[in-house]
mmCIF file of C-alpha atoms in Angstrom:
data_model
loop_
_atom_site.group_PDB
_atom_site.id
_atom_site.type_symbol
_atom_site.label_atom_id
_atom_site.label_comp_id
_atom_site.label_asym_id
_atom_site.label_seq_id
_atom_site.Cartn_x
_atom_site.Cartn_y
_atom_site.Cartn_z
ATOM 1 C CA MET O 1 1.700 -15.261 36.981
ATOM 2 C CA THR O 2 2.107 -11.703 36.497
ATOM 3 C CA ASP O 3 2.378 -10.111 33.281
ATOM 4 C CA LEU O 4 5.753 -9.025 32.294
ATOM 5 C CA ALA O 5 5.210 -6.444 29.274
ATOM 6 C CA ALA O 6 1.536 -5.718 28.239
ATOM 7 C CA ILE O 7 0.754 -3.103 25.512
ATOM 8 C CA SER O 8 -3.250 -1.669 24.347
ATOM 9 C CA GLY O 9 -4.126 -0.717 21.438
ATOM 10 C CA SER O 10 -5.892 -1.979 18.180
ATOM 11 C CA VAL O 11 -4.518 -4.770 16.218
ATOM 12 C CA ASN O 12 -6.058 -3.394 13.080
ATOM 13 C CA THR O 13 -2.762 -0.833 13.528
ATOM 14 C CA ILE O 14 -0.350 -3.607 12.479
ATOM 15 C CA GLY O 15 -2.854 -4.797 9.586
ATOM 16 C CA TYR O 16 -2.441 -1.102 8.038
ATOM 17 C CA GLY O 17 1.556 -1.626 8.640
ATOM 18 C CA LEU O 18 1.180 -5.127 6.906
ATOM 19 C CA ALA O 19 -1.807 -3.154 3.806
ATOM 20 C CA ALA O 20 1.030 -0.284 3.341
ATOM 21 C CA ILE O 21 4.096 -2.878 2.149
ATOM 22 C CA GLY O 22 2.804 -4.019 -1.134
ATOM 23 C CA PRO O 23 1.024 -0.199 -2.516
ATOM 24 C CA GLY O 24 4.945 0.704 -0.543
ATOM 25 C CA ILE O 25 7.347 -0.911 -3.028
ATOM 26 C CA GLY O 26 4.769 -0.026 -5.724
ATOM 27 C CA VAL O 27 4.153 3.436 -5.793
ATOM 28 C CA ALA O 28 8.529 3.190 -5.338
ATOM 29 C CA LEU O 29 8.377 1.219 -8.571
ATOM 30 C CA VAL O 30 6.301 3.721 -10.516
ATOM 31 C CA PHE O 31 8.415 6.723 -9.617
ATOM 32 C CA ALA O 32 11.389 4.697 -9.912
ATOM 33 C CA ALA O 33 10.230 4.090 -13.700
ATOM 34 C CA TYR O 34 9.414 7.406 -13.985
ATOM 35 C CA ILE O 35 12.915 9.010 -12.993
ATOM 36 C CA GLN O 36 14.939 6.724 -15.124
ATOM 37 C CA ALA O 37 12.561 7.200 -18.187
ATOM 38 C CA SER O 38 13.114 11.067 -18.045
ATOM 39 C CA ALA O 39 16.442 10.510 -17.441
ATOM 40 C CA ARG O 40 17.020 8.566 -20.697
ATOM 41 C CA GLN O 41 15.029 10.970 -22.473
ATOM 42 C CA PRO O 42 14.378 13.997 -20.701
ATOM 43 C CA GLU O 43 11.983 15.462 -23.731
ATOM 44 C CA SER O 44 9.430 12.777 -22.688
ATOM 45 C CA ALA O 45 8.715 13.608 -19.230
ATOM 46 C CA GLY O 46 5.786 16.274 -20.156
ATOM 47 C CA TYR O 47 4.186 12.981 -21.329
ATOM 48 C CA ASN O 48 4.841 10.836 -18.876
ATOM 49 C CA ARG O 49 3.860 12.785 -15.668
ATOM 50 C CA THR O 50 0.246 11.700 -16.994
ATOM 51 C CA TRP O 51 1.201 8.370 -17.142
ATOM 52 C CA LEU O 52 2.923 8.545 -13.318
ATOM 53 C CA VAL O 53 0.229 10.353 -11.467
ATOM 54 C CA LEU O 54 -2.314 7.512 -12.981
ATOM 55 C CA GLY O 55 -0.219 4.812 -11.992
ATOM 56 C CA PHE O 56 0.496 6.357 -7.997
ATOM 57 C CA ALA O 57 -2.858 6.643 -7.897
ATOM 58 C CA LEU O 58 -4.110 3.440 -8.988
ATOM 59 C CA VAL O 59 -1.683 1.929 -6.703
ATOM 60 C CA GLU O 60 -2.423 4.272 -3.653
ATOM 61 C CA ALA O 61 -5.706 3.605 -3.530
ATOM 62 C CA LEU O 62 -4.615 0.133 -2.183
ATOM 63 C CA ALA O 63 -2.716 1.397 0.908
ATOM 64 C CA LEU O 64 -6.198 3.651 1.240
ATOM 65 C CA PHE O 65 -8.141 0.521 1.243
ATOM 66 C CA GLY O 66 -6.161 -0.584 3.802
ATOM 67 C CA LEU O 67 -5.881 2.867 5.975
ATOM 68 C CA VAL O 68 -9.786 2.916 5.935
ATOM 69 C CA LEU O 69 -10.649 -0.641 7.012
ATOM 70 C CA ALA O 70 -8.284 0.033 9.974
ATOM 71 C CA PHE O 71 -11.378 2.246 11.204
ATOM 72 C CA ALA O 72 -14.046 0.880 9.690
ATOM 73 C CA VAL O 73 -13.443 -3.150 11.040
ATOM 74 C CA SER O 74 -13.515 -2.984 14.962
ATOM 75 C CA MET S 1 -0.603 2.686 29.831
ATOM 76 C CA SER S 2 -0.863 6.034 27.907
ATOM 77 C CA GLY S 3 -2.678 7.154 31.091
ATOM 78 C CA GLN S 4 0.040 9.588 32.072
ATOM 79 C CA LEU S 5 -0.210 11.659 28.403
ATOM 80 C CA VAL S 6 -3.654 12.663 29.115
ATOM 81 C CA ALA S 7 -4.452 16.584 28.688
ATOM 82 C CA ALA S 8 -7.425 17.648 30.402
ATOM 83 C CA GLY S 9 -10.445 18.255 27.834
ATOM 84 C CA LEU S 10 -8.130 17.067 24.500
ATOM 85 C CA PRO S 11 -9.442 13.930 22.731
ATOM 86 C CA TRP S 12 -6.515 11.297 22.644
ATOM 87 C CA PRO S 13 -6.126 10.039 21.079
ATOM 88 C CA PRO S 14 -7.617 10.985 17.864
ATOM 89 C CA SER S 15 -10.624 8.740 16.854
ATOM 90 C CA VAL S 16 -13.078 9.226 14.369
ATOM 91 C CA GLU S 17 -15.610 11.214 16.504
ATOM 92 C CA ASP S 18 -13.169 13.726 16.066
ATOM 93 C CA PHE S 19 -14.971 13.862 12.803
ATOM 94 C CA TYR S 20 -17.959 14.762 13.914
ATOM 95 C CA PRO S 21 -18.541 18.324 14.451
ATOM 96 C CA PRO S 22 -21.651 19.830 16.564
ATOM 97 C CA ASP S 23 -24.357 20.725 14.239
ATOM 98 C CA VAL S 24 -24.827 24.159 13.638
ATOM 99 C CA ALA S 25 -28.607 24.421 13.703
ATOM 100 C CA GLY S 26 -30.767 20.831 13.714
ATOM 101 C CA PRO S 27 -29.106 17.786 11.634
ATOM 102 C CA TRP S 28 -29.552 19.702 8.161
ATOM 103 C CA VAL S 29 -27.510 22.668 8.641
ATOM 104 C CA THR S 30 -23.464 21.346 9.831
ATOM 105 C CA LYS S 31 -20.628 22.385 9.701
ATOM 106 C CA PHE S 32 -20.311 20.784 6.039
ATOM 107 C CA THR S 33 -23.449 21.845 4.688
ATOM 108 C CA LEU S 34 -21.890 25.322 5.396
ATOM 109 C CA MET S 35 -18.909 25.112 3.915
ATOM 110 C CA ILE S 36 -20.223 22.890 0.640
ATOM 111 C CA TRP S 37 -22.185 26.297 0.435
ATOM 112 C CA LEU S 38 -19.398 28.160 0.912
ATOM 113 C CA ALA S 39 -17.248 26.543 -1.810
ATOM 114 C CA VAL S 40 -19.993 26.741 -4.096
ATOM 115 C CA GLY S 41 -20.264 30.518 -3.376
ATOM 116 C CA LEU S 42 -16.772 30.704 -4.009
ATOM 117 C CA LEU S 43 -16.298 29.253 -6.987
ATOM 118 C CA ILE S 44 -19.673 30.907 -8.861
ATOM 119 C CA ILE S 45 -18.236 34.578 -7.590
ATOM 120 C CA PHE S 46 -14.902 33.574 -8.902
ATOM 121 C CA PHE S 47 -16.014 32.918 -12.254
ATOM 122 C CA MET S 48 -18.694 35.689 -12.971
ATOM 123 C CA ALA S 49 -16.420 38.553 -11.661
ATOM 124 C CA THR S 50 -13.586 37.201 -13.996
ATOM 125 C CA TYR S 51 -15.481 36.128 -16.848
ATOM 126 C CA ARG S 52 -17.799 38.638 -16.812
ATOM 127 C CA ASN S 53 -16.271 40.842 -18.826
ATOM 128 C CA PRO S 54 -13.322 39.058 -20.686
ATOM 129 C CA LYS S 55 -11.051 41.188 -22.626
ATOM 130 C CA LEU S 56 -7.570 40.441 -24.846
ATOM 131 C CA VAL S 57 -5.576 41.856 -22.519
ATOM 132 C CA PRO S 58 -6.940 39.958 -19.342
ATOM 133 C CA SER S 59 -6.720 41.479 -16.293
ATOM 134 C CA LYS S 60 -4.846 39.581 -13.238
ATOM 135 C CA GLY S 61 -8.346 37.489 -12.210
ATOM 136 C CA GLN S 62 -9.178 36.843 -15.915
ATOM 137 C CA TRP S 63 -5.857 35.526 -16.126
ATOM 138 C CA MET S 64 -6.300 33.207 -13.185
ATOM 139 C CA ALA S 65 -9.426 32.218 -14.639
ATOM 140 C CA GLU S 66 -7.733 30.508 -17.416
ATOM 141 C CA SER S 67 -5.192 29.935 -16.257
ATOM 142 C CA VAL S 68 -7.071 26.420 -14.393
ATOM 143 C CA TYR S 69 -9.070 25.944 -17.698
ATOM 144 C CA GLY S 70 -5.935 26.095 -19.445
ATOM 145 C CA LEU S 71 -4.511 23.675 -17.336
ATOM 146 C CA VAL S 72 -7.220 21.227 -17.269
ATOM 147 C CA ARG S 73 -7.926 21.669 -21.254
ATOM 148 C CA ASP S 74 -4.656 20.964 -22.318
ATOM 149 C CA ASN S 75 -2.992 18.627 -19.235
ATOM 150 C CA ILE S 76 -6.215 16.786 -18.625
ATOM 151 C CA ALA S 77 -8.715 17.020 -20.837
ATOM 152 C CA ARG S 78 -6.905 16.857 -24.210
ATOM 153 C CA GLU S 79 -3.752 14.727 -22.605
ATOM 154 C CA GLN S 80 -6.700 11.500 -21.694
ATOM 155 C CA MET S 81 -9.116 11.940 -24.259
ATOM 156 C CA GLY S 82 -7.504 13.842 -27.013
ATOM 157 C CA LYS S 83 -9.804 16.429 -29.501
ATOM 158 C CA ASP S 84 -12.934 14.681 -27.824
ATOM 159 C CA GLY S 85 -12.241 16.258 -24.193
ATOM 160 C CA ILE S 86 -12.237 19.509 -25.155
ATOM 161 C CA ARG S 87 -16.320 19.428 -24.472
ATOM 162 C CA PHE S 88 -15.872 18.224 -21.584
ATOM 163 C CA ALA S 89 -13.790 20.681 -20.365
ATOM 164 C CA PRO S 90 -15.960 23.114 -18.850
ATOM 165 C CA TYR S 91 -17.189 19.937 -16.272
ATOM 166 C CA PHE S 92 -13.856 19.228 -15.314
ATOM 167 C CA THR S 93 -12.870 22.887 -14.907
ATOM 168 C CA VAL S 94 -15.524 23.069 -12.001
ATOM 169 C CA LEU S 95 -15.130 19.732 -10.735
ATOM 170 C CA PHE S 96 -11.414 20.380 -10.486
ATOM 171 C CA CYS S 97 -12.361 23.597 -8.540
ATOM 172 C CA PHE S 98 -14.570 22.483 -6.210
ATOM 173 C CA ILE S 99 -12.417 19.630 -5.034
ATOM 174 C CA VAL S 100 -9.589 21.698 -4.313
ATOM 175 C CA VAL S 101 -11.067 24.588 -2.616
ATOM 176 C CA THR S 102 -13.356 21.556 -0.518
ATOM 177 C CA ASN S 103 -10.108 20.099 -0.011
ATOM 178 C CA LEU S 104 -8.177 23.233 1.145
ATOM 179 C CA PHE S 105 -10.794 24.149 3.475
ATOM 180 C CA GLY S 106 -9.036 21.281 5.678
ATOM 181 C CA VAL S 107 -6.049 23.445 6.333
ATOM 182 C CA VAL S 108 -7.921 27.306 6.455
ATOM 183 C CA PRO S 109 -7.682 28.087 9.832
ATOM 184 C CA GLY S 110 -11.527 27.753 11.478
ATOM 185 C CA LEU S 111 -13.061 25.409 9.013
ATOM 186 C CA GLN S 112 -10.088 23.480 9.022
ATOM 187 C CA ILE S 113 -11.837 19.905 8.166
ATOM 188 C CA SER S 114 -12.665 18.864 4.605
ATOM 189 C CA PRO S 115 -15.733 17.791 4.055
ATOM 190 C CA ASN S 116 -13.786 15.461 1.707
ATOM 191 C CA SER S 117 -13.103 13.862 4.747
ATOM 192 C CA HIS S 118 -16.390 12.049 5.593
ATOM 193 C CA ILE S 119 -16.846 9.576 2.298
ATOM 194 C CA ALA S 120 -20.674 11.007 1.641
ATOM 195 C CA PHE S 121 -19.480 13.611 -0.228
ATOM 196 C CA PRO S 122 -16.709 11.665 -2.162
ATOM 197 C CA ILE S 123 -19.697 9.022 -2.642
ATOM 198 C CA VAL S 124 -21.469 11.588 -4.389
ATOM 199 C CA LEU S 125 -18.822 12.888 -6.675
ATOM 200 C CA ALA S 126 -18.010 9.360 -8.057
ATOM 201 C CA LEU S 127 -21.197 8.966 -8.717
ATOM 202 C CA VAL S 128 -21.573 12.274 -10.886
ATOM 203 C CA SER S 129 -18.037 10.708 -12.904
ATOM 204 C CA TYR S 130 -19.508 6.937 -12.751
ATOM 205 C CA VAL S 131 -23.075 7.375 -14.178
ATOM 206 C CA MET S 132 -21.477 10.008 -16.509
ATOM 207 C CA TYR S 133 -19.303 7.593 -18.320
ATOM 208 C CA LEU S 134 -21.772 4.604 -18.688
ATOM 209 C CA TYR S 135 -24.078 6.999 -20.663
ATOM 210 C CA ILE S 136 -21.645 8.685 -22.459
ATOM 211 C CA GLY S 137 -20.082 5.067 -23.264
ATOM 212 C CA ALA S 138 -24.330 3.645 -23.987
ATOM 213 C CA ARG S 139 -24.816 6.803 -25.980
ATOM 214 C CA LYS S 140 -22.114 6.358 -28.248
ATOM 215 C CA HIS S 141 -22.031 2.756 -28.973
ATOM 216 C CA GLY S 142 -25.171 1.586 -27.632
ATOM 217 C CA LEU S 143 -25.669 -0.507 -24.981
ATOM 218 C CA ALA S 144 -25.198 -4.052 -25.738
ATOM 219 C CA ARG S 145 -22.135 -2.638 -27.992
ATOM 220 C CA TYR S 146 -20.857 -0.804 -25.412
ATOM 221 C CA LEU S 147 -21.535 -3.994 -22.820
ATOM 222 C CA LYS S 148 -19.525 -5.877 -24.886
ATOM 223 C CA GLN S 149 -16.633 -3.777 -25.633
ATOM 224 C CA SER S 150 -16.028 -3.276 -21.866
ATOM 225 C CA LEU S 151 -16.487 -6.910 -21.212
ATOM 226 C CA ILE S 152 -14.673 -9.039 -24.282
ATOM 227 C CA LEU S 153 -11.411 -8.497 -24.396
ATOM 228 C CA PRO S 154 -10.501 -9.309 -28.291
ATOM 229 C CA GLY S 155 -7.643 -12.339 -29.328
ATOM 230 C CA VAL S 156 -8.321 -14.256 -26.461
ATOM 231 C CA PRO S 157 -9.036 -18.321 -26.316
ATOM 232 C CA TRP S 158 -12.113 -18.358 -25.805
ATOM 233 C CA PRO S 159 -11.992 -20.706 -22.089
ATOM 234 C CA MET S 160 -10.361 -17.624 -20.845
ATOM 235 C CA HIS S 161 -13.901 -15.446 -20.746
ATOM 236 C CA PHE S 162 -14.669 -17.338 -18.237
ATOM 237 C CA LEU S 163 -12.136 -16.182 -16.365
ATOM 238 C CA LEU S 164 -11.956 -12.380 -17.430
ATOM 239 C CA ILE S 165 -15.734 -11.336 -18.446
ATOM 240 C CA PRO S 166 -15.990 -11.492 -14.608
ATOM 241 C CA ILE S 167 -12.303 -9.410 -13.612
ATOM 242 C CA GLU S 168 -13.148 -6.555 -16.314
ATOM 243 C CA PHE S 169 -16.769 -6.632 -14.655
ATOM 244 C CA LEU S 170 -15.679 -5.870 -11.627
ATOM 245 C CA GLN S 171 -13.165 -3.666 -12.686
ATOM 246 C CA THR S 172 -15.197 -1.359 -15.311
ATOM 247 C CA PHE S 173 -18.893 -1.324 -12.956
ATOM 248 C CA VAL S 174 -17.524 -1.990 -9.300
ATOM 249 C CA VAL S 175 -13.835 -1.332 -8.693
ATOM 250 C CA ARG S 176 -13.529 2.145 -10.441
ATOM 251 C CA PRO S 177 -16.248 4.081 -8.992
ATOM 252 C CA VAL S 178 -15.550 2.886 -5.508
ATOM 253 C CA THR S 179 -11.504 3.631 -5.779
ATOM 254 C CA LEU S 180 -12.555 6.950 -7.343
ATOM 255 C CA ALA S 181 -14.402 7.913 -3.795
ATOM 256 C CA VAL S 182 -12.563 5.829 -1.579
ATOM 257 C CA ARG S 183 -9.068 7.466 -2.971
ATOM 258 C CA LEU S 184 -10.391 11.120 -2.191
ATOM 259 C CA PHE S 185 -12.535 10.225 1.461
ATOM 260 C CA ALA S 186 -9.181 8.310 2.725
ATOM 261 C CA ASN S 187 -6.500 10.851 1.695
ATOM 262 C CA MET S 188 -8.620 13.474 3.364
ATOM 263 C CA PHE S 189 -9.493 11.639 5.978
ATOM 264 C CA ALA S 190 -5.489 10.561 6.719
ATOM 265 C CA GLY S 191 -4.204 14.129 6.331
ATOM 266 C CA HIS S 192 -7.176 15.371 8.845
ATOM 267 C CA LEU S 193 -5.548 12.752 11.062
ATOM 268 C CA ILE S 194 -2.467 13.569 11.140
ATOM 269 C CA LEU S 195 -2.866 16.684 11.487
ATOM 270 C CA LEU S 196 -4.977 16.037 14.752
ATOM 271 C CA VAL S 197 -2.362 13.497 15.681
ATOM 272 C CA PHE S 198 0.682 16.225 15.699
ATOM 273 C CA THR S 199 -1.593 19.380 17.150
ATOM 274 C CA VAL S 200 -3.014 17.828 19.567
ATOM 275 C CA GLY S 201 0.066 15.368 20.471
ATOM 276 C CA GLY S 202 1.857 18.068 20.673
ATOM 277 C CA PHE S 203 -0.734 19.999 23.691
ATOM 278 C CA VAL S 204 -0.992 16.290 25.445
ATOM 279 C CA MET S 205 3.119 16.390 25.217
ATOM 280 C CA LEU S 206 3.335 20.470 26.437
ATOM 281 C CA ALA S 207 0.509 19.134 29.679
ATOM 282 C CA SER S 208 3.210 16.533 30.838
ATOM 283 C CA ASP S 209 4.755 16.440 34.009
ATOM 284 C CA ASN S 210 8.405 15.621 32.854
ATOM 285 C CA LEU S 211 10.393 18.796 30.920
ATOM 286 C CA PHE S 212 12.043 16.469 28.803
ATOM 287 C CA VAL S 213 8.867 15.422 27.105
ATOM 288 C CA GLN S 214 7.534 19.335 27.288
ATOM 289 C CA ILE S 215 11.145 20.226 25.404
ATOM 290 C CA SER S 216 10.082 17.775 23.249
ATOM 291 C CA SER S 217 6.798 18.936 22.204
ATOM 292 C CA LEU S 218 8.441 21.613 19.888
ATOM 293 C CA ALA S 219 9.145 18.749 17.348
ATOM 294 C CA ALA S 220 5.554 18.111 17.422
ATOM 295 C CA PHE S 221 4.744 21.578 16.796
ATOM 296 C CA LEU S 222 7.086 21.560 14.220
ATOM 297 C CA MET S 223 6.249 18.597 12.241
ATOM 298 C CA ALA S 224 2.813 19.524 12.206
ATOM 299 C CA ILE S 225 3.350 22.919 10.498
ATOM 300 C CA VAL S 226 5.289 20.661 7.871
ATOM 301 C CA MET S 227 2.214 18.243 7.463
ATOM 302 C CA ALA S 228 0.042 21.378 6.961
ATOM 303 C CA PHE S 229 2.049 22.517 3.672
ATOM 304 C CA PHE S 230 2.263 18.828 2.894
ATOM 305 C CA GLU S 231 -1.619 18.666 3.102
ATOM 306 C CA VAL S 232 -2.004 21.449 0.736
ATOM 307 C CA LEU S 233 0.194 19.156 -1.822
ATOM 308 C CA VAL S 234 -2.005 16.493 -1.476
ATOM 309 C CA ALA S 235 -5.010 18.387 -2.106
ATOM 310 C CA LEU S 236 -4.173 19.808 -5.123
ATOM 311 C CA LEU S 237 -2.866 16.278 -6.292
ATOM 312 C CA GLN S 238 -5.862 14.870 -5.051
ATOM 313 C CA ALA S 239 -8.020 16.613 -7.163
ATOM 314 C CA TYR S 240 -5.617 16.458 -9.915
ATOM 315 C CA VAL S 241 -6.147 12.811 -10.045
ATOM 316 C CA PHE S 242 -9.566 12.591 -8.947
ATOM 317 C CA VAL S 243 -10.453 14.908 -12.535
ATOM 318 C CA THR S 244 -7.619 12.843 -14.805
ATOM 319 C CA LEU S 245 -9.376 9.421 -13.763
ATOM 320 C CA THR S 246 -12.634 10.517 -14.406
ATOM 321 C CA ALA S 247 -11.597 12.092 -18.144
ATOM 322 C CA ASN S 248 -9.565 8.731 -18.424
ATOM 323 C CA TYR S 249 -12.610 7.160 -17.416
ATOM 324 C CA ILE S 250 -15.049 9.314 -20.014
ATOM 325 C CA GLY S 251 -12.061 8.405 -22.722
ATOM 326 C CA SER S 252 -12.403 4.640 -22.359
ATOM 327 C CA SER S 253 -16.290 4.583 -23.060
ATOM 328 C CA LEU S 254 -15.832 6.947 -25.867
ATOM 329 C CA ALA S 255 -13.440 5.043 -27.332
ATOM 330 C CA ASP S 256 -14.014 2.667 -30.610
ATOM 331 C CA GLU S 257 -11.464 -0.272 -30.001
ATOM 332 C CA HIS S 258 -10.674 -2.333 -26.830
#
């Protein structure tokens, strides 16, 4: 039997793609909430920015774990 | 088969080996140690030169140094820790500047790799923050009370503690320092990898024997330029995030109630 199609590479790439779904949605929620909050109450934008960065950083960490593990696990 | 897209002498696809430039002189003097010393030297010279003779009407250099200090003190230290944060502001400023400078080495021509893209350097920075907030918490409240405060949530039914204490322990003593180090490392690692993909990929496409692929390499080079600017943004943002989180952790160690 002959191979009709074949790809080569690391399955880790797919794993990282899966790992990025959750943080992608999470980061979107964080920014959506920030935009909504500062649109409703523009004077709170400065105060919220700190928590925006904090929430963004905490959510993004998960995607970065995926990236690191994609390289670390072989 | 990726064999049709191989240019002579270029490492393609980019891999972890690309993060290890050859040693400059023996295993103790690498490109990274030299860059760290360069960053330390630059910062010392910058702050010494600008603060040696401070004036009421600041010169350009003094104004720049004061702006950085003011940014960290007002937007990070005071925002996260309140009044207590002011005495930590000098440390945060130096930490912020050091991370910014070492991160920006990733886009400086000739250096072009950030020391923070090796996990060793972020680990040291995170360890300093880790020891700092544990020590400050233990000094302010006493070790037993600090542990009680950070492990036991008030106002929950007692059987929940079997679940909550391990979670709180993991959160405060394991996840915090690990994410602090990994976040900085992974951002710089990913940034360098992205730049490698677009620049080396551009050259690989240029070396192809297909005219269409050769023309398409233009897009890769354009993208490399865009990504270089994006890396500058990430470098500043990650320094800000690192210092903000450090301030937040120290602030939560100092807080009286949970």
